[in-house]
Short mmCIF file of C-alpha atoms in Angstrom, two decimals:
data_model
loop_
_atom_site.label_atom_id
_atom_site.label_comp_id
_atom_site.label_asym_id
_atom_site.label_seq_id
_atom_site.Cartn_x
_atom_site.Cartn_y
_atom_site.Cartn_z
CA UNK A 1 0.00 0.00 0.00
CA UNK A 2 2.81 2.41 0.88
CA UNK A 3 4.58 1.73 -2.42
CA UNK A 4 1.36 2.31 -4.35
CA UNK A 5 0.75 5.55 -2.43
CA UNK A 6 4.24 6.82 -3.27
CA UNK A 7 3.79 5.84 -6.91
CA UNK A 8 0.49 7.73 -7.11
CA UNK A 9 2.00 10.82 -5.52
CA UNK A 10 5.05 10.67 -7.81
CA UNK A 11 2.84 10.22 -10.87
CA UNK A 12 0.68 13.18 -9.84
CA UNK A 13 3.74 15.38 -9.23
CA UNK A 14 5.25 14.46 -12.61
CA UNK A 15 1.92 15.19 -14.33
CA UNK A 16 1.77 18.63 -12.70
CA UNK A 17 5.38 19.28 -13.64
CA UNK A 18 4.68 18.28 -17.26
CA UNK A 19 1.65 20.58 -17.43
CA UNK A 20 3.67 23.45 -15.99
CA UNK A 21 6.49 22.89 -18.45
CA UNK A 22 3.99 22.85 -21.30
CA UNK A 23 1.90 25.83 -20.21
CA UNK A 24 4.32 27.96 -18.17
CA UNK A 25 7.74 27.02 -19.47
CA UNK A 26 9.84 29.84 -18.03
CA UNK A 27 8.42 29.58 -14.52
CA UNK A 28 8.96 25.81 -14.55
CA UNK A 29 12.58 26.29 -15.62
CA UNK A 30 12.86 28.80 -12.79
CA UNK A 31 11.67 26.08 -10.40
CA UNK A 32 14.47 23.83 -11.67
CA UNK A 33 16.94 26.65 -10.97
CA UNK A 34 15.60 26.73 -7.42
CA UNK A 35 16.11 22.98 -7.17
CA UNK A 36 19.73 22.98 -8.38
CA UNK A 37 20.72 25.94 -6.21
CA UNK A 38 18.98 24.19 -3.32
CA UNK A 39 21.19 21.13 -3.69
CA UNK A 40 24.33 23.28 -3.85
CA UNK A 41 23.21 25.38 -0.89
CA UNK A 42 22.39 22.28 1.13
CA UNK A 43 25.92 20.94 0.68
CA UNK A 44 27.55 24.29 1.45
CA UNK A 45 25.45 25.23 4.47
CA UNK A 46 26.02 21.94 6.31
CA UNK A 47 29.80 21.89 5.80
CA UNK A 48 31.10 25.48 5.76
CA UNK A 49 31.22 26.12 9.52
CA UNK A 50 32.73 22.70 10.27
CA UNK A 51 35.23 23.33 7.47
CA UNK A 52 36.36 26.56 9.15
CA UNK A 53 36.53 24.89 12.56
CA UNK A 54 38.22 21.64 11.54
CA UNK A 55 40.66 22.97 8.95
CA UNK A 56 41.55 26.41 10.34
CA UNK A 57 40.74 25.97 14.09
CA UNK A 58 39.12 29.40 14.38
CA UNK A 59 38.19 31.11 17.65
CA UNK A 60 34.85 32.93 18.00
CA UNK A 61 36.34 36.34 17.21
CA UNK A 62 38.20 34.97 14.17
CA UNK A 63 34.95 33.35 12.99
CA UNK A 64 33.38 36.79 13.22
CA UNK A 65 36.12 38.24 11.03
CA UNK A 66 35.20 35.77 8.25
CA UNK A 67 31.87 37.53 7.90
CA UNK A 68 33.46 40.79 6.73
CA UNK A 69 34.62 39.49 3.31
CA UNK A 70 31.60 37.19 3.15
CA UNK A 71 29.17 40.08 3.60
CA UNK A 72 31.09 42.79 1.74
CA UNK A 73 29.56 41.77 -1.64
CA UNK A 74 26.13 42.15 -0.06
CA UNK A 75 26.85 45.77 0.83
CA UNK A 76 28.11 46.46 -2.69
CA UNK A 77 25.46 44.45 -4.50
CA UNK A 78 23.46 47.47 -5.66
CA UNK A 79 26.54 48.84 -7.43
CA UNK A 80 27.35 45.44 -8.95
CA UNK A 81 23.80 45.04 -10.29
CA UNK A 82 23.86 48.61 -11.57
CA UNK A 83 27.03 47.95 -13.56
CA UNK A 84 25.58 44.72 -14.99
CA UNK A 85 21.99 45.96 -15.43
CA UNK A 86 22.40 46.14 -19.21
CA UNK A 87 22.31 42.33 -19.17
CA UNK A 88 18.79 42.04 -17.72
CA UNK A 89 17.74 40.00 -14.68
CA UNK A 90 18.17 36.54 -16.25
CA UNK A 91 21.70 37.12 -17.53
CA UNK A 92 22.71 38.79 -14.26
CA UNK A 93 21.44 35.71 -12.44
CA UNK A 94 23.55 33.52 -14.73
CA UNK A 95 26.61 35.61 -13.86
CA UNK A 96 25.77 35.16 -10.17
CA UNK A 97 25.66 31.39 -10.54
CA UNK A 98 29.03 31.40 -12.32
CA UNK A 99 30.66 33.47 -9.55
CA UNK A 100 29.19 31.13 -6.93
CA UNK A 101 30.55 28.10 -8.77
CA UNK A 102 34.03 29.61 -9.11
CA UNK A 103 34.10 30.57 -5.42
CA UNK A 104 33.11 27.13 -4.18
CA UNK A 105 35.52 25.42 -6.58
CA UNK A 106 38.32 27.63 -5.27
CA UNK A 107 37.40 26.83 -1.66
CA UNK A 108 37.52 23.15 -2.50
CA UNK A 109 40.78 23.07 -4.44
CA UNK A 110 42.86 26.21 -3.79
CA UNK A 111 42.24 27.21 -0.15
CA UNK A 112 45.64 26.47 1.38
CA UNK A 113 45.74 29.44 3.77
CA UNK A 114 43.18 31.33 5.85
CA UNK A 115 43.66 34.48 3.77
CA UNK A 116 43.20 32.40 0.63
CA UNK A 117 39.90 30.95 1.78
CA UNK A 118 38.65 34.47 2.57
CA UNK A 119 39.22 35.47 -1.06
CA UNK A 120 37.26 32.50 -2.40
CA UNK A 121 34.52 33.06 0.18
CA UNK A 122 34.14 36.62 -1.12
CA UNK A 123 33.82 35.44 -4.75
CA UNK A 124 31.24 32.81 -3.77
CA UNK A 125 29.36 35.38 -1.71
CA UNK A 126 29.33 37.82 -4.63
CA UNK A 127 27.56 35.22 -6.75
CA UNK A 128 24.93 34.27 -4.20
CA UNK A 129 24.26 37.89 -3.25
CA UNK A 130 23.73 38.78 -6.88
CA UNK A 131 21.03 36.13 -7.04
CA UNK A 132 19.23 37.14 -3.80
CA UNK A 133 17.40 40.26 -5.11
CA UNK A 134 17.00 38.76 -8.58
CA UNK A 135 15.10 35.70 -7.34
CA UNK A 136 11.94 37.52 -6.16
CA UNK A 137 12.22 39.98 -9.05
CA UNK A 138 12.25 37.19 -11.66
CA UNK A 139 9.60 35.20 -9.81
CA UNK A 140 7.22 38.16 -9.60
CA UNK A 141 7.92 39.05 -13.25
CA UNK A 142 6.57 35.58 -14.11
CA UNK A 143 3.48 36.02 -11.89
CA UNK A 144 0.31 38.06 -11.55
CA UNK A 145 -0.02 40.39 -8.55
CA UNK A 146 -2.53 38.19 -6.72
CA UNK A 147 -0.13 35.23 -7.07
CA UNK A 148 3.07 36.84 -5.77
CA UNK A 149 3.06 35.12 -2.38
CA UNK A 150 1.94 31.73 -3.67
CA UNK A 151 4.34 31.65 -6.65
CA UNK A 152 7.35 32.72 -4.59
CA UNK A 153 6.36 30.14 -2.00
CA UNK A 154 6.30 27.48 -4.69
CA UNK A 155 9.77 28.41 -5.92
CA UNK A 156 11.10 28.37 -2.38
CA UNK A 157 9.41 25.04 -1.68
CA UNK A 158 11.24 23.49 -4.65
CA UNK A 159 14.45 25.08 -3.42
CA UNK A 160 14.03 23.72 0.08
CA UNK A 161 12.92 20.30 -1.10
CA UNK A 162 16.06 20.05 -3.23
CA UNK A 163 18.28 20.82 -0.24
CA UNK A 164 17.28 17.39 1.06
CA UNK A 165 19.42 15.94 -1.71
CA UNK A 166 22.29 18.19 -0.65
CA UNK A 167 21.91 17.10 2.96
CA UNK A 168 21.78 13.44 1.88
CA UNK A 169 25.02 13.88 -0.05
CA UNK A 170 26.71 15.31 3.06
CA UNK A 171 25.25 12.74 5.45
CA UNK A 172 26.02 9.68 3.32
CA UNK A 173 29.32 11.07 2.06
CA UNK A 174 30.85 12.02 5.41
CA UNK A 175 29.40 9.08 7.32
CA UNK A 176 30.04 6.24 4.89
CA UNK A 177 31.98 7.31 1.79
CA UNK A 178 34.91 9.30 3.17
CA UNK A 179 33.74 12.54 1.59
CA UNK A 180 36.05 15.48 2.25
CA UNK A 181 35.20 19.17 2.53
CA UNK A 182 37.14 19.81 -0.67
CA UNK A 183 35.17 17.30 -2.75
CA UNK A 184 31.88 18.47 -1.23
CA UNK A 185 32.55 22.05 -2.35
CA UNK A 186 33.46 20.92 -5.87
CA UNK A 187 30.22 18.93 -6.14
CA UNK A 188 28.23 21.96 -4.98
CA UNK A 189 29.96 24.15 -7.55
CA UNK A 190 28.82 21.80 -10.33
CA UNK A 191 25.19 22.28 -9.33
CA UNK A 192 25.59 26.05 -9.59
CA UNK A 193 26.94 25.54 -13.13
CA UNK A 194 23.86 23.44 -13.99
CA UNK A 195 21.62 26.18 -12.56
CA UNK A 196 23.35 28.71 -14.83
CA UNK A 197 22.72 26.49 -17.86
CA UNK A 198 19.02 26.17 -17.00
CA UNK A 199 18.73 29.95 -16.58
CA UNK A 200 20.21 30.24 -20.06
CA UNK A 201 17.20 28.36 -21.44
CA UNK A 202 14.76 30.97 -20.10
CA UNK A 203 13.48 33.88 -22.16
CA UNK A 204 15.62 36.93 -21.29
CA UNK A 205 13.94 39.74 -19.39
CA UNK A 206 14.29 43.12 -21.06
CA UNK A 207 17.12 45.07 -19.40
CA UNK A 208 16.05 48.10 -17.40
CA UNK A 209 17.96 51.13 -16.20
CA UNK A 210 19.46 50.51 -12.79
CA UNK A 211 20.72 53.74 -11.24
CA UNK A 212 23.60 53.66 -8.79
CA UNK A 213 21.82 55.44 -5.96
CA UNK A 214 19.62 54.75 -2.99
CA UNK A 215 16.02 55.79 -3.54
CA UNK A 216 15.57 57.63 -0.25
CA UNK A 217 11.87 58.34 -0.52
CA UNK A 218 9.74 58.41 2.58
CA UNK A 219 7.76 55.41 1.36
CA UNK A 220 10.88 53.19 1.47
CA UNK A 221 12.25 54.33 4.85
CA UNK A 222 10.52 51.62 6.87
CA UNK A 223 11.68 48.89 4.49
CA UNK A 224 15.27 50.09 4.76
CA UNK A 225 15.01 50.19 8.57
CA UNK A 226 13.60 46.65 8.58
CA UNK A 227 16.46 45.56 6.33
CA UNK A 228 19.03 47.14 8.63
CA UNK A 229 17.62 45.53 11.80
CA UNK A 230 16.97 42.20 10.10
CA UNK A 231 20.57 42.14 8.89
CA UNK A 232 21.85 42.50 12.45
CA UNK A 233 19.57 39.81 13.89
CA UNK A 234 20.05 37.41 10.99
CA UNK A 235 23.83 37.70 11.03
CA UNK A 236 24.06 36.81 14.70
CA UNK A 237 22.05 33.66 14.08
CA UNK A 238 23.86 32.80 10.86
CA UNK A 239 27.31 33.15 12.40
CA UNK A 240 26.96 32.04 16.00
CA UNK A 241 24.03 29.59 16.14
CA UNK A 242 25.97 26.83 14.33
CA UNK A 243 29.17 27.92 16.10
CA UNK A 244 27.59 27.17 19.49
CA UNK A 245 26.61 23.70 18.29
CA UNK A 246 30.10 23.07 16.88
CA UNK A 247 32.37 24.53 19.57
CA UNK A 248 30.28 24.00 22.71
CA UNK A 249 28.47 20.77 21.81
CA UNK A 250 30.78 19.36 19.08
CA UNK A 251 28.16 18.76 16.40
CA UNK A 252 29.57 17.15 13.21
CA UNK A 253 28.64 17.57 9.50
CA UNK A 254 26.46 14.41 9.38
CA UNK A 255 24.45 15.74 12.34
CA UNK A 256 24.08 19.12 10.64
CA UNK A 257 22.91 17.23 7.56
CA UNK A 258 20.21 15.48 9.63
CA UNK A 259 19.17 18.82 11.13
CA UNK A 260 19.13 20.23 7.63
CA UNK A 261 16.85 17.42 6.49
CA UNK A 262 14.36 18.26 9.23
CA UNK A 263 14.67 21.96 8.36
CA UNK A 264 14.00 21.26 4.67
CA UNK A 265 10.89 19.22 5.42
CA UNK A 266 9.62 21.82 7.89
CA UNK A 267 10.44 24.68 5.52
CA UNK A 268 8.47 23.19 2.63
CA UNK A 269 5.39 23.48 4.81
CA UNK A 270 6.48 26.77 6.36
CA UNK A 271 7.00 28.46 3.01
CA UNK A 272 3.56 27.43 1.81
CA UNK A 273 2.02 28.67 5.07
CA UNK A 274 3.96 31.95 4.95
CA UNK A 275 3.09 32.49 1.28
CA UNK A 276 -0.61 32.02 1.98
CA UNK A 277 -0.37 34.19 5.12
CA UNK A 278 1.16 37.01 3.08
CA UNK A 279 -1.72 36.92 0.63
CA UNK A 280 -4.45 36.58 3.29
CA UNK A 281 -3.14 38.33 6.43
CA UNK A 282 -0.56 40.71 5.03
CA UNK A 283 3.11 41.49 5.55
CA UNK A 284 2.68 43.25 8.91
CA UNK A 285 1.21 40.14 10.55
CA UNK A 286 3.86 37.82 9.10
CA UNK A 287 6.87 39.99 9.99
CA UNK A 288 5.57 40.80 13.50
CA UNK A 289 4.92 37.13 14.26
CA UNK A 290 8.42 36.26 13.05
CA UNK A 291 9.96 38.88 15.36
CA UNK A 292 8.17 37.47 18.42
CA UNK A 293 9.16 33.90 17.59
CA UNK A 294 12.81 34.82 17.06
CA UNK A 295 13.02 36.58 20.45
CA UNK A 296 11.85 33.33 22.06
CA UNK A 297 14.48 31.40 20.08
CA UNK A 298 17.20 33.78 21.29
CA UNK A 299 16.34 32.92 24.90
CA UNK A 300 16.46 29.23 23.97
CA UNK A 301 20.00 29.60 22.62
CA UNK A 302 21.08 31.62 25.65
CA UNK A 303 19.65 29.51 28.48
CA UNK A 304 19.29 25.92 27.20
CA UNK A 305 22.56 24.88 28.85
CA UNK A 306 21.38 26.25 32.22
CA UNK A 307 17.89 24.74 32.05
CA UNK A 308 18.77 21.12 31.30
CA UNK A 309 21.54 18.48 31.21
CA UNK A 310 23.85 18.52 28.19
CA UNK A 311 21.87 15.96 26.18
CA UNK A 312 18.57 17.80 26.66
CA UNK A 313 20.26 21.15 26.06
CA UNK A 314 21.51 19.93 22.68
CA UNK A 315 17.96 18.90 21.77
CA UNK A 316 16.62 22.33 22.81
CA UNK A 317 19.30 24.08 20.75
CA UNK A 318 18.61 21.77 17.82
CA UNK A 319 14.90 22.69 17.96
CA UNK A 320 15.79 26.38 18.08
CA UNK A 321 18.14 25.87 15.13
CA UNK A 322 15.44 24.10 13.12
CA UNK A 323 12.75 26.72 13.82
CA UNK A 324 15.16 29.58 13.15
CA UNK A 325 16.23 28.24 9.76
CA UNK A 326 12.78 27.13 8.68
CA UNK A 327 11.57 30.72 9.15
CA UNK A 328 13.77 32.03 6.33
CA UNK A 329 10.61 31.96 4.20
CA UNK A 330 9.60 35.23 5.84
CA UNK A 331 12.03 36.99 3.48
CA UNK A 332 9.20 36.68 0.97
CA UNK A 333 7.14 39.12 3.03
CA UNK A 334 9.82 41.80 2.75
CA UNK A 335 9.99 41.24 -1.02
CA UNK A 336 6.21 41.41 -1.56
CA UNK A 337 6.02 44.48 0.71
CA UNK A 338 8.44 46.26 -1.61
CA UNK A 339 6.54 45.11 -4.70
CA UNK A 340 3.33 46.58 -3.29
CA UNK A 341 4.72 50.00 -2.33
CA UNK A 342 6.84 50.89 -5.39
CA UNK A 343 5.38 53.29 -7.95
CA UNK A 344 7.10 51.61 -10.88
CA UNK A 345 7.34 47.78 -11.00
CA UNK A 346 10.74 48.14 -12.67
CA UNK A 347 12.07 49.64 -9.42
CA UNK A 348 11.60 46.38 -7.49
CA UNK A 349 15.10 45.02 -8.15
CA UNK A 350 16.69 48.39 -7.33
CA UNK A 351 14.87 48.78 -4.00
CA UNK A 352 15.48 45.15 -3.00
CA UNK A 353 19.17 45.50 -3.84
CA UNK A 354 19.36 48.71 -1.81
CA UNK A 355 17.70 46.89 1.09
CA UNK A 356 20.27 44.13 0.87
CA UNK A 357 23.02 46.75 0.91
CA UNK A 358 21.61 48.27 4.11
CA UNK A 359 21.24 44.76 5.53
CA UNK A 360 24.89 44.04 4.87
CA UNK A 361 26.31 47.31 6.15
CA UNK A 362 25.43 46.12 9.65
CA UNK A 363 26.03 42.45 8.82
CA UNK A 364 29.70 43.17 8.11
CA UNK A 365 30.37 44.51 11.61
CA UNK A 366 27.93 42.64 13.87
CA UNK A 367 29.78 39.26 13.70
CA UNK A 368 33.07 40.84 14.74
CA UNK A 369 31.36 42.61 17.64
CA UNK A 370 29.55 39.38 18.49
CA UNK A 371 32.85 37.49 18.50
CA UNK A 372 34.36 39.98 20.93
CA UNK A 373 31.23 39.74 23.09
CA UNK A 374 31.54 35.93 23.07
CA UNK A 375 35.22 36.05 24.09
CA UNK A 376 34.66 38.58 26.89
CA UNK A 377 31.21 37.63 28.26
CA UNK A 378 30.41 34.18 26.85
CA UNK A 379 28.15 33.04 24.04
CA UNK A 380 24.93 33.66 26.01
CA UNK A 381 25.48 37.42 25.86
CA UNK A 382 25.50 37.25 22.05
CA UNK A 383 21.98 35.83 21.94
CA UNK A 384 20.66 38.20 24.59
CA UNK A 385 21.84 41.04 22.36
CA UNK A 386 20.04 39.36 19.45
CA UNK A 387 16.84 39.24 21.53
CA UNK A 388 17.02 43.02 22.03
CA UNK A 389 17.37 43.47 18.27
CA UNK A 390 14.37 41.17 17.80
CA UNK A 391 12.24 43.46 20.00
CA UNK A 392 13.18 46.45 17.82
CA UNK A 393 12.30 44.38 14.76
CA UNK A 394 8.83 43.70 16.22
CA UNK A 395 8.00 47.37 16.78
CA UNK A 396 9.21 48.30 13.29
CA UNK A 397 7.13 45.51 11.74
CA UNK A 398 4.02 46.79 13.51
CA UNK A 399 4.43 50.10 11.67
CA UNK A 400 3.78 48.56 8.26
CA UNK A 401 0.80 50.18 6.54
CA UNK A 402 0.70 49.17 2.89
CA UNK A 403 -2.59 50.91 2.03
CA UNK A 404 -1.49 54.28 3.33
CA UNK A 405 1.93 54.00 1.69
CA UNK A 406 0.48 52.91 -1.62
CA UNK A 407 -1.69 55.99 -1.91
CA UNK A 408 1.37 58.03 -2.84
CA UNK A 409 3.47 60.50 -0.97
#
């Protein structure tokens, strides 16, 4: 019965995929791009922190330093996209995939020193940060307004589902096949190359003028403030949540792969729920709820070790890690918020890129400050600081008023 059930589900999924490919070719190809980048991202995300710890033996403050070159491309992304805007969104996305592939290949084969790995990290980061603002822009270009949340959710669901394959590669490879960090990065780079090839099969989007300037209109101020605060909170979690699990509780790549598997499964559901919530309840509700949840998670990271024995504490931290990462879908709410408040739809990529630049201005410095805070006051202080940032994020989210902003100012 179980085999028949799986066969029916697989047949139904393939039928839907065939219909999409026949009737909505470009969006279906875009879903495949999400799948291939998901596999690559799954491999990278479950190995990168262990790679830094095992190969270079970094302290918490040194781990914070890594984030400067990793986040620098994010701060400069608006200028990069402006320079390349003559290519159009699709071709810029292809360039991003190529940079990501080169960076990961370099990490896997040419990273013999710590300074060397920082250079390859920056190239990889340039590629992925180029793709960040282009993903919602391309997805919404291929959708009607009333479908923005649902269509972006579908893309992200494919992306997250595909990371299961990436996690499986890491889990099986490190546990049973003697996979090394170097080979894992090379494999991931190949999937970025495949994603670039699939993007090349899509119909190019007409290039639009991308001015090298921040659009500092009143209507965008709240979005930029949300980006700034979100960058601070997100970077603390991104840098130090896995670092706690690695350095304090000695979690290995196969365990991160298992956590990633749970995250992927949870995120497939979460992204559908968030997408529907955006369309039905609005961005203010979604972003405010996220802020409250993340404050609770911060306290979990900070006090799990005090509340329970080591084994239970690891489980609590693992749950926090899973919830934290499965909530990345909320980024869709920030993207759809921008799409709803811009005067000209062609400004979406520019405003999103500017938001990412603001995000990364703070993201470049927060990890270093967090590393110093860890060294001087312990890791718990880092997450208490993140909780304070989460409270600010909540009050900013409550200020969202799309109707009033959309009327024009």
